[in-house]
Coordinates of C-alpha atoms in Angstrom, one line a residue:
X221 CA 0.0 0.0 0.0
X222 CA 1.4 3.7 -0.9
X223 CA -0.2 6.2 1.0
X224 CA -1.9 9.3 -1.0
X225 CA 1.0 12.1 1.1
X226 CA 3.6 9.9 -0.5
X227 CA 2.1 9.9 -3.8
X228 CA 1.8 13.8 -3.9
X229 CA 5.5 13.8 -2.8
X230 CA 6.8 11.5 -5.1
X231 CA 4.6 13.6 -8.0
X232 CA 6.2 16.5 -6.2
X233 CA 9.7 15.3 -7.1
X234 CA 9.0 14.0 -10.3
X235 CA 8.1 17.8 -11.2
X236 CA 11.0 19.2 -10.2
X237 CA 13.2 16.6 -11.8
X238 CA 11.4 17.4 -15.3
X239 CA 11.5 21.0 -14.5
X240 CA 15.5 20.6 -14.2
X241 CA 15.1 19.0 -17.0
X242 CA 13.8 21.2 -19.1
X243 CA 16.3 24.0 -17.6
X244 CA 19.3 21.9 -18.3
X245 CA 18.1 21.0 -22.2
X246 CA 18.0 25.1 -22.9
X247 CA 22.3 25.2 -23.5
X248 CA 24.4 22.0 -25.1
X249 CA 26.6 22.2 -22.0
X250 CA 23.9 21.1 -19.9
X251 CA 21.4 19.1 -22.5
X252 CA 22.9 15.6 -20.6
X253 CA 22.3 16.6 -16.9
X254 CA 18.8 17.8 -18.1
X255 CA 18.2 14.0 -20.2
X256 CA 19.3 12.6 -16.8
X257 CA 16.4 14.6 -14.6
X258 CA 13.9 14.0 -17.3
X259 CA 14.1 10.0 -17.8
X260 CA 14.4 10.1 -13.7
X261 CA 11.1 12.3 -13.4
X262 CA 9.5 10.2 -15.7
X263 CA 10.3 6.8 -13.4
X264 CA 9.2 8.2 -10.7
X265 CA 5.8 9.2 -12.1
X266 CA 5.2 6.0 -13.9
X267 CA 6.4 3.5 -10.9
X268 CA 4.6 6.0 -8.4
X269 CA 1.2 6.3 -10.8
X270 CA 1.5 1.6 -11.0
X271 CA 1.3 1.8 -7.0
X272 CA -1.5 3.9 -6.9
X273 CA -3.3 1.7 -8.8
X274 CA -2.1 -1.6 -7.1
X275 CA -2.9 0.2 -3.5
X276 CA -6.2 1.4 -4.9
X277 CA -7.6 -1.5 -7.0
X278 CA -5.6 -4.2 -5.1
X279 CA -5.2 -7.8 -6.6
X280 CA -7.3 -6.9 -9.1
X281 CA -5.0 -4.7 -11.0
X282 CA -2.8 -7.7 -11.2
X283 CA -4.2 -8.2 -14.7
X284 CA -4.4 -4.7 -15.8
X285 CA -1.0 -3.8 -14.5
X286 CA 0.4 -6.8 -16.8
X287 CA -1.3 -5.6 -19.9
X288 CA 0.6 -2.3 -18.9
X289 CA 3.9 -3.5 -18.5
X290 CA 3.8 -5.0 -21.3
X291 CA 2.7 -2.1 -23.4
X292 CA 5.5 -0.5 -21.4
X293 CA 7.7 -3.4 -22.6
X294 CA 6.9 -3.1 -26.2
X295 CA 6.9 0.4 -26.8
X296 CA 10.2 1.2 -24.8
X297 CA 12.0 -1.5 -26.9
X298 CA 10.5 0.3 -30.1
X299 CA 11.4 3.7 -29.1
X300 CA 15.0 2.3 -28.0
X301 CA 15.9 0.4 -31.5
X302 CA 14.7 3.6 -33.3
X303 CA 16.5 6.2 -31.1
X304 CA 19.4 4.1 -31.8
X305 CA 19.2 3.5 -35.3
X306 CA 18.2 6.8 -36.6
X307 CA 20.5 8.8 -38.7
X308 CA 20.8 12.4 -37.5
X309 CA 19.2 13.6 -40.3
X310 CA 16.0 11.9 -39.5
X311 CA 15.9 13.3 -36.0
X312 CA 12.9 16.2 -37.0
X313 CA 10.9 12.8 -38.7
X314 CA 11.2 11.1 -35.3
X315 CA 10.2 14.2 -33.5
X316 CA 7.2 14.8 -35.2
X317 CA 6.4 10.4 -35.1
X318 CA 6.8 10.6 -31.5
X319 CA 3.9 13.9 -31.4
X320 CA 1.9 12.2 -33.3
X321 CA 2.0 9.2 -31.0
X322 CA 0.9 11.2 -28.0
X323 CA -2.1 12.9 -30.0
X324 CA -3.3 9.4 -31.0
X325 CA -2.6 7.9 -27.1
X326 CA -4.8 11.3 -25.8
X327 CA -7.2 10.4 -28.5
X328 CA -7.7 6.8 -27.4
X329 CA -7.7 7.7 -23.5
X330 CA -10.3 10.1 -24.9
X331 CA -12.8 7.6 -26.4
X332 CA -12.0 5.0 -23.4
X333 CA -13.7 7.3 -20.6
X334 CA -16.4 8.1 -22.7
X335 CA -16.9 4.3 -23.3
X336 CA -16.3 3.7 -19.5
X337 CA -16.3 6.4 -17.6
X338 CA -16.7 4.3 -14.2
X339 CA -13.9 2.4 -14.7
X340 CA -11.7 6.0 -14.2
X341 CA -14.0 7.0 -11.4
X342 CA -15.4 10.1 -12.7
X343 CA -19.2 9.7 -12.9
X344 CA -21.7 11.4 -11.0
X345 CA -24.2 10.1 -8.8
X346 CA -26.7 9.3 -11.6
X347 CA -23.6 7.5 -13.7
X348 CA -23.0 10.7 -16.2
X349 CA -19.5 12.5 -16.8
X350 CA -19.7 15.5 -14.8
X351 CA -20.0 18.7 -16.9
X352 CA -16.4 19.8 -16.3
X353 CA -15.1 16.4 -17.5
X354 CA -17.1 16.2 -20.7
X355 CA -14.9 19.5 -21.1
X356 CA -11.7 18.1 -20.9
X357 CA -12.8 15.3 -23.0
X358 CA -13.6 17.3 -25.7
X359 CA -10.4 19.1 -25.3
X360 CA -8.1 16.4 -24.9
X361 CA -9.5 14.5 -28.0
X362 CA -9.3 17.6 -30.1
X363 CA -6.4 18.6 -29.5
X364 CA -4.8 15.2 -29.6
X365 CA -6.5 14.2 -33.1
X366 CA -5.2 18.0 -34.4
X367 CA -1.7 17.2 -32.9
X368 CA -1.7 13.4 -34.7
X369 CA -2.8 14.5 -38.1
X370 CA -0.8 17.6 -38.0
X371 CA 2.4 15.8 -37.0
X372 CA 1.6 13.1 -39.9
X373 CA 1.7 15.8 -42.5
X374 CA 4.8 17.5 -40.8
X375 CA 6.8 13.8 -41.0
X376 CA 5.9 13.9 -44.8
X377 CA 7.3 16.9 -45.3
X378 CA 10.1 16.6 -43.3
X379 CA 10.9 13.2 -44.8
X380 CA 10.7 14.3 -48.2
X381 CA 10.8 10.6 -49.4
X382 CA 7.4 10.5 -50.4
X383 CA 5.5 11.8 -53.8
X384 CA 1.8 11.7 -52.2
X385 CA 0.7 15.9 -52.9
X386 CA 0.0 16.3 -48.9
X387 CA 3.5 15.6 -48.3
X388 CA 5.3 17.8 -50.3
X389 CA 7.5 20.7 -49.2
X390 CA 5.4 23.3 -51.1
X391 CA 2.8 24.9 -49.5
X392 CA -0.7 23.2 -50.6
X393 CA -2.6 26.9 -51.1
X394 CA -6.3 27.2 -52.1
X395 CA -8.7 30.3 -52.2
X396 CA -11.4 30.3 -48.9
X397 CA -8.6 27.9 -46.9
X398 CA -8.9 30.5 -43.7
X399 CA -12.2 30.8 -43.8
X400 CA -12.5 27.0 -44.0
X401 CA -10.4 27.0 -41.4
X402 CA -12.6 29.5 -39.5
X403 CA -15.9 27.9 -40.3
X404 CA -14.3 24.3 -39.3
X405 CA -13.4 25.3 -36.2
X406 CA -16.4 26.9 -35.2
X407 CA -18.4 23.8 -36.0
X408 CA -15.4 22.1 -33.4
X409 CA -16.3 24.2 -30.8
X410 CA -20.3 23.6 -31.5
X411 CA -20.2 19.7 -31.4
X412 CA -18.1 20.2 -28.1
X413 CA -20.8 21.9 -26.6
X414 CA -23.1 19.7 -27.9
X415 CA -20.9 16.9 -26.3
X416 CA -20.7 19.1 -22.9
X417 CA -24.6 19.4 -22.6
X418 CA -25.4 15.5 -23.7
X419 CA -22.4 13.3 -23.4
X420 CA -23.8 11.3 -26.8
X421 CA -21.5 9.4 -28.9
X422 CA -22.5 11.6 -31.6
X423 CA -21.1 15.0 -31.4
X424 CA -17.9 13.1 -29.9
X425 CA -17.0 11.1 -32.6
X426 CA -17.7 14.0 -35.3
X427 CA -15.5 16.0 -33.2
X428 CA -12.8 13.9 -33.3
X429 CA -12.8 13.2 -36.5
X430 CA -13.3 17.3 -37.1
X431 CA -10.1 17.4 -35.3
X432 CA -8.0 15.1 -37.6
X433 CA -9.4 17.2 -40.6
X434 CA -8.6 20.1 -39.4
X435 CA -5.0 19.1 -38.6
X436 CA -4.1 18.2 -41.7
X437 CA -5.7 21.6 -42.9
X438 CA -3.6 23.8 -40.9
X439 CA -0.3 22.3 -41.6
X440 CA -0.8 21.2 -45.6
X441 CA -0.3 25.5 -45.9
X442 CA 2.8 26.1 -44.5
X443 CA 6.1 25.5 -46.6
X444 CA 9.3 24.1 -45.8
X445 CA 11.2 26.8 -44.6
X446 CA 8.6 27.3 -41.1
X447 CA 8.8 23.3 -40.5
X448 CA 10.9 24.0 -37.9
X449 CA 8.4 26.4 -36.3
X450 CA 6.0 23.5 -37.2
X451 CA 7.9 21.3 -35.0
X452 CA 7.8 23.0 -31.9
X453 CA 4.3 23.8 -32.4
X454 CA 3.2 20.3 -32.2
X455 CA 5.4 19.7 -29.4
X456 CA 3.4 22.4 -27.6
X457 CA 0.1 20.4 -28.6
X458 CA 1.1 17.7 -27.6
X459 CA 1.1 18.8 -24.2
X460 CA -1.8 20.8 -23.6
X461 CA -3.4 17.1 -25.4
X462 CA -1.7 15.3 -22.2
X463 CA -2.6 17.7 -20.0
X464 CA -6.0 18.1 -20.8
X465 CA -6.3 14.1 -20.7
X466 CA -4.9 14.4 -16.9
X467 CA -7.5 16.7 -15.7
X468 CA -10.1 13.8 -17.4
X469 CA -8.3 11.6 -15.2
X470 CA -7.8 13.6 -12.3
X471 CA -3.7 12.4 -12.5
X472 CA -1.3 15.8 -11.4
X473 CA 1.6 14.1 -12.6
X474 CA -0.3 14.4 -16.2
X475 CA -1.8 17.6 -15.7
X476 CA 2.2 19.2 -14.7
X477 CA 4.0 17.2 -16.9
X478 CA 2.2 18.4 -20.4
X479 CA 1.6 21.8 -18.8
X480 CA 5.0 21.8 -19.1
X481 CA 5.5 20.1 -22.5
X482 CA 2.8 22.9 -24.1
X483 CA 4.1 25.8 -21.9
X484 CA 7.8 25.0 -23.2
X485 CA 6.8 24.7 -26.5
X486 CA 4.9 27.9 -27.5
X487 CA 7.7 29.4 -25.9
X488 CA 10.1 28.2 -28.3
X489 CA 7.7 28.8 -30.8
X490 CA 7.6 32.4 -30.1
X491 CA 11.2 32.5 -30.3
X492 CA 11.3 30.7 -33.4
X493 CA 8.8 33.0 -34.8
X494 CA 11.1 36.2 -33.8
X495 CA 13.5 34.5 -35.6
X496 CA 11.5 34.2 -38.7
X497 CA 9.7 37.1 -38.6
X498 CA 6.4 35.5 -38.3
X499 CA 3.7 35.9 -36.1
X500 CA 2.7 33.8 -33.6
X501 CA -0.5 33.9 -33.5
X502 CA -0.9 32.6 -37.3
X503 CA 1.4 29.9 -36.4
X504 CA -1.3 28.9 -33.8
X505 CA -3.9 29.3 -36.2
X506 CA -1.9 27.6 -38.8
X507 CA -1.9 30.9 -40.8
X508 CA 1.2 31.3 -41.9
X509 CA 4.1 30.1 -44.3
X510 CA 4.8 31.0 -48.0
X511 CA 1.9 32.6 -49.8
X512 CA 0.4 31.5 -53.1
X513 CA 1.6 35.1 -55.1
X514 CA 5.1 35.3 -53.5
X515 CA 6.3 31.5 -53.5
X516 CA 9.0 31.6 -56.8
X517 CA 11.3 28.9 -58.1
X518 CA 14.7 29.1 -57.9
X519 CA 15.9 31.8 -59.8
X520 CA 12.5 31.8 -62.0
X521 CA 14.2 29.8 -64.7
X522 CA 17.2 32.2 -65.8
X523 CA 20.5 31.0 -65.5
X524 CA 22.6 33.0 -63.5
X525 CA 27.1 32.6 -64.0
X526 CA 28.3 31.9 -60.3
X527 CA 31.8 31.2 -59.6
X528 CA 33.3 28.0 -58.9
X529 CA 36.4 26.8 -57.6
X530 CA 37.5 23.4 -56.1
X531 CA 38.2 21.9 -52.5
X532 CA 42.1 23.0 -53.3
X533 CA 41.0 26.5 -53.9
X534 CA 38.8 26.6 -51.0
X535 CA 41.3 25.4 -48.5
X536 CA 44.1 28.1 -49.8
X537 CA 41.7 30.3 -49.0
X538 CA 40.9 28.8 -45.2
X539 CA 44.4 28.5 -44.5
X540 CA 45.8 31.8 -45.3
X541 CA 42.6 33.3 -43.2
X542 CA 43.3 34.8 -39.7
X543 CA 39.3 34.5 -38.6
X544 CA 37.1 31.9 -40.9
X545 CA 33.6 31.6 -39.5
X546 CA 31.3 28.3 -40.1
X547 CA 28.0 28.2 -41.2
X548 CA 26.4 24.3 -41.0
X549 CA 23.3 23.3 -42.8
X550 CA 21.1 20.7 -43.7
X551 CA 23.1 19.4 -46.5
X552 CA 26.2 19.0 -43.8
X553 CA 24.1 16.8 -41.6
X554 CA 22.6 14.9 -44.8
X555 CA 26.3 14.2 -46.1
X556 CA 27.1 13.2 -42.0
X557 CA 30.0 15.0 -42.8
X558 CA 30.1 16.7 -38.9
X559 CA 33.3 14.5 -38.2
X560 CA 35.2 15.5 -41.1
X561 CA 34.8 19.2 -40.5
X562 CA 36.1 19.0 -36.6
X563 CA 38.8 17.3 -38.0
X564 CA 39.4 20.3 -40.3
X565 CA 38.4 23.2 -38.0
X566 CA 41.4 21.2 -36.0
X567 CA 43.7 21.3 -38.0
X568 CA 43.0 25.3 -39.3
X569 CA 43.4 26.2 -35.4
X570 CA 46.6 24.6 -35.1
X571 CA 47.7 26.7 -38.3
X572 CA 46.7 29.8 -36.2
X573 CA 43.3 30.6 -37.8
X574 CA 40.2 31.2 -35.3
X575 CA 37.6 29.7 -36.1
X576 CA 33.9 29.8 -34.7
X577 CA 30.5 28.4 -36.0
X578 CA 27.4 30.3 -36.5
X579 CA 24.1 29.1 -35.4
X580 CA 20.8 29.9 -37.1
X581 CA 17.9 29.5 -34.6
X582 CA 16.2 27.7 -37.6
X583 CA 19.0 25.8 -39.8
X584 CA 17.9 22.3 -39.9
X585 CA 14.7 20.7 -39.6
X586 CA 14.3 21.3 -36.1
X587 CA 15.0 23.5 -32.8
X588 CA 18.7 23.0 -32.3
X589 CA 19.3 20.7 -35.0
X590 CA 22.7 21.8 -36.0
X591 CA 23.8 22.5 -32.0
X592 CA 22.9 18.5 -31.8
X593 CA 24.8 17.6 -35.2
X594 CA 28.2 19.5 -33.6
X595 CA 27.7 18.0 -30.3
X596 CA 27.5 14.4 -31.4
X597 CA 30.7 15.3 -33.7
X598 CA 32.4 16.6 -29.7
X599 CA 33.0 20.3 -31.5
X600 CA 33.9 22.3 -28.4
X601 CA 30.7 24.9 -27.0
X602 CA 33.2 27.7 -26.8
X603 CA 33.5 27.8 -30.5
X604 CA 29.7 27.5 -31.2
X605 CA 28.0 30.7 -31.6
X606 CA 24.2 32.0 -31.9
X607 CA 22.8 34.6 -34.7
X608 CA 22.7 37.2 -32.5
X609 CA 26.3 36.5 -30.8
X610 CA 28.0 36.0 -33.9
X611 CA 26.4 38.7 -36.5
X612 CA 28.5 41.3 -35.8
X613 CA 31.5 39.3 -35.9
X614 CA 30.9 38.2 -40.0
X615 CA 31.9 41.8 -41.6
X616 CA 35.2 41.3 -40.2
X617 CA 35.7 37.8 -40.9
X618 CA 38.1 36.6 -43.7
X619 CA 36.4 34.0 -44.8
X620 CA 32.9 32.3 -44.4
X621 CA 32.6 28.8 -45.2
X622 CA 28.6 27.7 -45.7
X623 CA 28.3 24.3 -45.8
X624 CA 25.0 23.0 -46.9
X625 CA 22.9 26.3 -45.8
X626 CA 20.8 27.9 -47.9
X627 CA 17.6 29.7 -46.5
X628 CA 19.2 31.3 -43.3
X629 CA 21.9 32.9 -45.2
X630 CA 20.1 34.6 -47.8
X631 CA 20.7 37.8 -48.3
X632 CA 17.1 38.8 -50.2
X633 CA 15.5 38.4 -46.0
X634 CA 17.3 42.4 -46.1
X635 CA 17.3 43.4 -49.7
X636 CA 13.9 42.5 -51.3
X637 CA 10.8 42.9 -49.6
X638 CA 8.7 41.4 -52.3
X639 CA 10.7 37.9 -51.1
X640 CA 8.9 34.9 -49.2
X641 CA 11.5 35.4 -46.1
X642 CA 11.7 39.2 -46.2
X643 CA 12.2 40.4 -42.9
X644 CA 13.3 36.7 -41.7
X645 CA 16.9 37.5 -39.6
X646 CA 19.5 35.8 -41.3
X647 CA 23.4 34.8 -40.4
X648 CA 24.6 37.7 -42.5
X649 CA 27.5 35.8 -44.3
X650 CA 27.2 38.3 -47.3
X651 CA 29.2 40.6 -45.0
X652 CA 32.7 38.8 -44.9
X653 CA 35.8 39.2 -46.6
X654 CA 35.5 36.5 -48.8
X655 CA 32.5 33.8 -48.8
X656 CA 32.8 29.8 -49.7
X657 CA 29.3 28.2 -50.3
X658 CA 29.5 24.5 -51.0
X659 CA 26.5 22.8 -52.4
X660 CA 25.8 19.7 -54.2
X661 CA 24.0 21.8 -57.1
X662 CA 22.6 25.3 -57.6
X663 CA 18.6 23.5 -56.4
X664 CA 16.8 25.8 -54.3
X665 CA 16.7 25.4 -50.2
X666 CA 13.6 24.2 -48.8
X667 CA 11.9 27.5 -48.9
X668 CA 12.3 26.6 -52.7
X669 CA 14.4 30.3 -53.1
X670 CA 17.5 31.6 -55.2
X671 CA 20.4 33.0 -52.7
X672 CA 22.0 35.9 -54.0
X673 CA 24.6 34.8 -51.7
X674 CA 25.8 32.5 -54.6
X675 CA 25.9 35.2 -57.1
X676 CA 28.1 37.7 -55.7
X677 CA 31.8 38.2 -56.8
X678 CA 33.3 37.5 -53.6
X679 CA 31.9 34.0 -53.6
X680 CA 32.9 30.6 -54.5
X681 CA 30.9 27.8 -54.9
X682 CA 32.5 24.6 -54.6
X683 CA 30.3 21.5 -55.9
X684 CA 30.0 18.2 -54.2
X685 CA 29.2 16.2 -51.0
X686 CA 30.0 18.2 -47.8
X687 CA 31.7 15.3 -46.9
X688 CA 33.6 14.5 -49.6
X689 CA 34.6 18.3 -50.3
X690 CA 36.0 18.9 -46.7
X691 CA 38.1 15.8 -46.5
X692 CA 40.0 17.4 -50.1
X693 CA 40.4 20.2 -47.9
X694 CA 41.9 18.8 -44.9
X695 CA 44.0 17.1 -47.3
X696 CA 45.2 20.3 -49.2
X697 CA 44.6 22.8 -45.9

């Protein structure tokens, strides 16, 4: 038997361990300290939540503790093999699979209380959901079904592997879409009332299923380049779907832990937003992205001279630099080429040259996808640098070296205002000395844009795999 002071203590702990947590996953430095508190915070609430059943149900939970376990079994080994097996550059696809598992398991809770509400203990003395409840219910489900669909459509686009429309980069665009939005949304709120004042099976499945439409509808608008703001969105419904399962089941551990999850996340969202220049509340809304009248293709079809040299070119340049500054992009995690460069960045200090690394806020697929890539390649924090640390540094750089960045070094964010990203703050590369860009080809980022960057007369493009190209220069550096 655990008694119910214990329980609120244990909870009590558990909080504070995944508030640590969160605190020590805001810097790199202390990202493993705050892993540590989490998965300890989340033993603690799971082993404490498996006695309060056992003291409250007794033997027979014996049964229903087993099924759990072994769901527990089975899902843990899952999540293990894929956490281990995934390539870095899938990381923002296993972020949003994982979002769209906790919509569809706040879904499913969802539809079981409404099936069985005495089993959970929350009916009234005539055997009906309590007003309040029916609430949460309809909150929970909606939410969750939003945050599964949504976080479908975001793996699609984040994967990139697949040809179905809805998974496209592009933004899917279509005249009335807000106002269907609107009008959907509405009718949401109407069949949760409905729900509220009748508990019927009815207006709670419609919902539901409302929800997954409307999920899918207010992430099929939004382009490539705001997927990272798309990630962090989910991950902030995600939680207010968990938490608003734990008030259904009156479970504080539930109700703390996704407060936290959605609180965290629209945070980062908002700063994600600053750093695209979008607003927040139309990422909410699902508002925002390219538009339909200023998406372009790359370079609308006109070929455009650039200048191109080769990895011996580009590491005279690098080692007759005093200060070279780093920008990493998507295509330096897709050619897994993070090793090579430490081994170069090495090598260039022991020459004498500085070197530091620029972080966009938004480079990657995901929050702190590049900080992740550097950190699993052991490339010292002291040399890794944010936007806004490291902007004022670039006009008196020698040489920039982009590898694999496109989008966030653009320089049409500042020139042209008729541009998709105008107004987005960018790492502003343009600025240096001297500017080395390698790409695989002259293709558009994901924002589907042409870089002026690539066209200017202090910049060399070198052609290739990142990973490939920087092990010719650590040769010839």
């Amino acid at each position: 038997m655990i008694s119910l002071d214990l329980v609120v203590l244990l909870y009590l702990v558990a909080s504070i361990c995944f508030i640590q947590s969160l605190k020590g996953l805001s810097h790199p430095t202390t990202s493993i300290r705050g892993n540590t508190f989490g998965m300890t915070g989340m033993a603690i609430a799971v082993f404490t939540t498996a006695a309060l059943i056992w003291s409250q149900v007794g033997e027979g939970a014996v049964s229903g503790l087993g099924w759990v376990v072994l769901g527990l079994l089975i899902g843990g080994t899952i999540g293990t093999l894929m956490a281990k097996r995934v390539e870095m550059t899938k990381m923002p696809e296993l972020v949003a699979f994982m979002h769209s598992m906790i919509g569809l398991a706040a879904v499913a809770i969802a539809i079981a209380i409404v099936a069985e509400p005495s089993a959970f203990g929350i009916v009234d003395a005539q055997g009906a959901i309590p007003v309040g409840n029916r609430i949460e219910l309809f909150l929970g489900s909606a939410i969750g079904a939003i945050t599964f669909s949504g976080s479908v459509i975001a793996f699609g686009k984040l994967s990139g592997r697949y040809k179905f429309r809805l998974f496209q980069g592009a933004p899917i665009l279509f005249p009335g879409q807000h106002y269907l939005n609107l009008v959907l949304g509405i009718v949401l709120v109407a069949l949760g009332v409905w729900f509220g004042i009748s508990q019927e099976w009815t207006p709670f499945v419609l919902l539901t299923l409302l929800a997954f439409v409307l999920g899918l509808l207010i992430i099929i608008p939004i382009g490539g380049a705001d997927m990272p703001v798309v990630v962090s969105m989910l991950n902030s419904y995600s939680g207010w779907a968990a938490a608003g399962i734990g008030f259904s089941l009156n479970n504080s551990m539930l109700i703390v832990a996704g407060s936290l999850v959605g609180s965290s996340g629209a945070i980062l969202s908002y700063i994600m937003c600053k750093a695209m220049n979008r607003s927040f509340f139309n990422v909410i809304l699902g508002g925002f992205g390219n538009s339909g009248s200023s998406a372009a293709a790359a370079g609308d079809g006109q070929q455009r001279n650039v200048k191109s040299g080769s990895p011996d070119d580009a590491a005279f340049l690098l080692s007759n630099a005093e200060t070279v500054i780093i920008v990493p992009g998507y295509g330096l995690a897709v050619a897994r080429a993070q090793h090579a460069l430490k081994e170069l960045t090495e090598k260039l200090t022991e020459q004498g040259v500085e070197v530091k690394y620029a972080i966009h806020p938004v480079a990657g697929r995901m929050p702190g996808h590049m900080n992740v890539l550097l950190a699993e390649a052991e490339v010292s924090y002291e040399q890794v640098f944010e936007m806004d640390e490291i902007n004022g540094e670039f006009s008196q750089a020698d040489v920039v070296l982009v590898l694999g960045a496109n989008d966030v070094v653009n320089p049409s964010a500042k020139t042209d205002p008729n541009s998709p990203i105008a107004g987005m703050p960018i790492l502003e590369a343009y600025k240096a000395r001297s500017i080395i860009v390698n790409k695989r080809s002259m293709a558009s980022g994901y924002a589907g844009l042409d870089n002026e960057l690539f066209y200017m007369d202090k910049t060399m493009m070198v052609f290739g795999d990142a990973k490939k190209v920087i092990e010719d220069m650590l040769k010839a550096a």
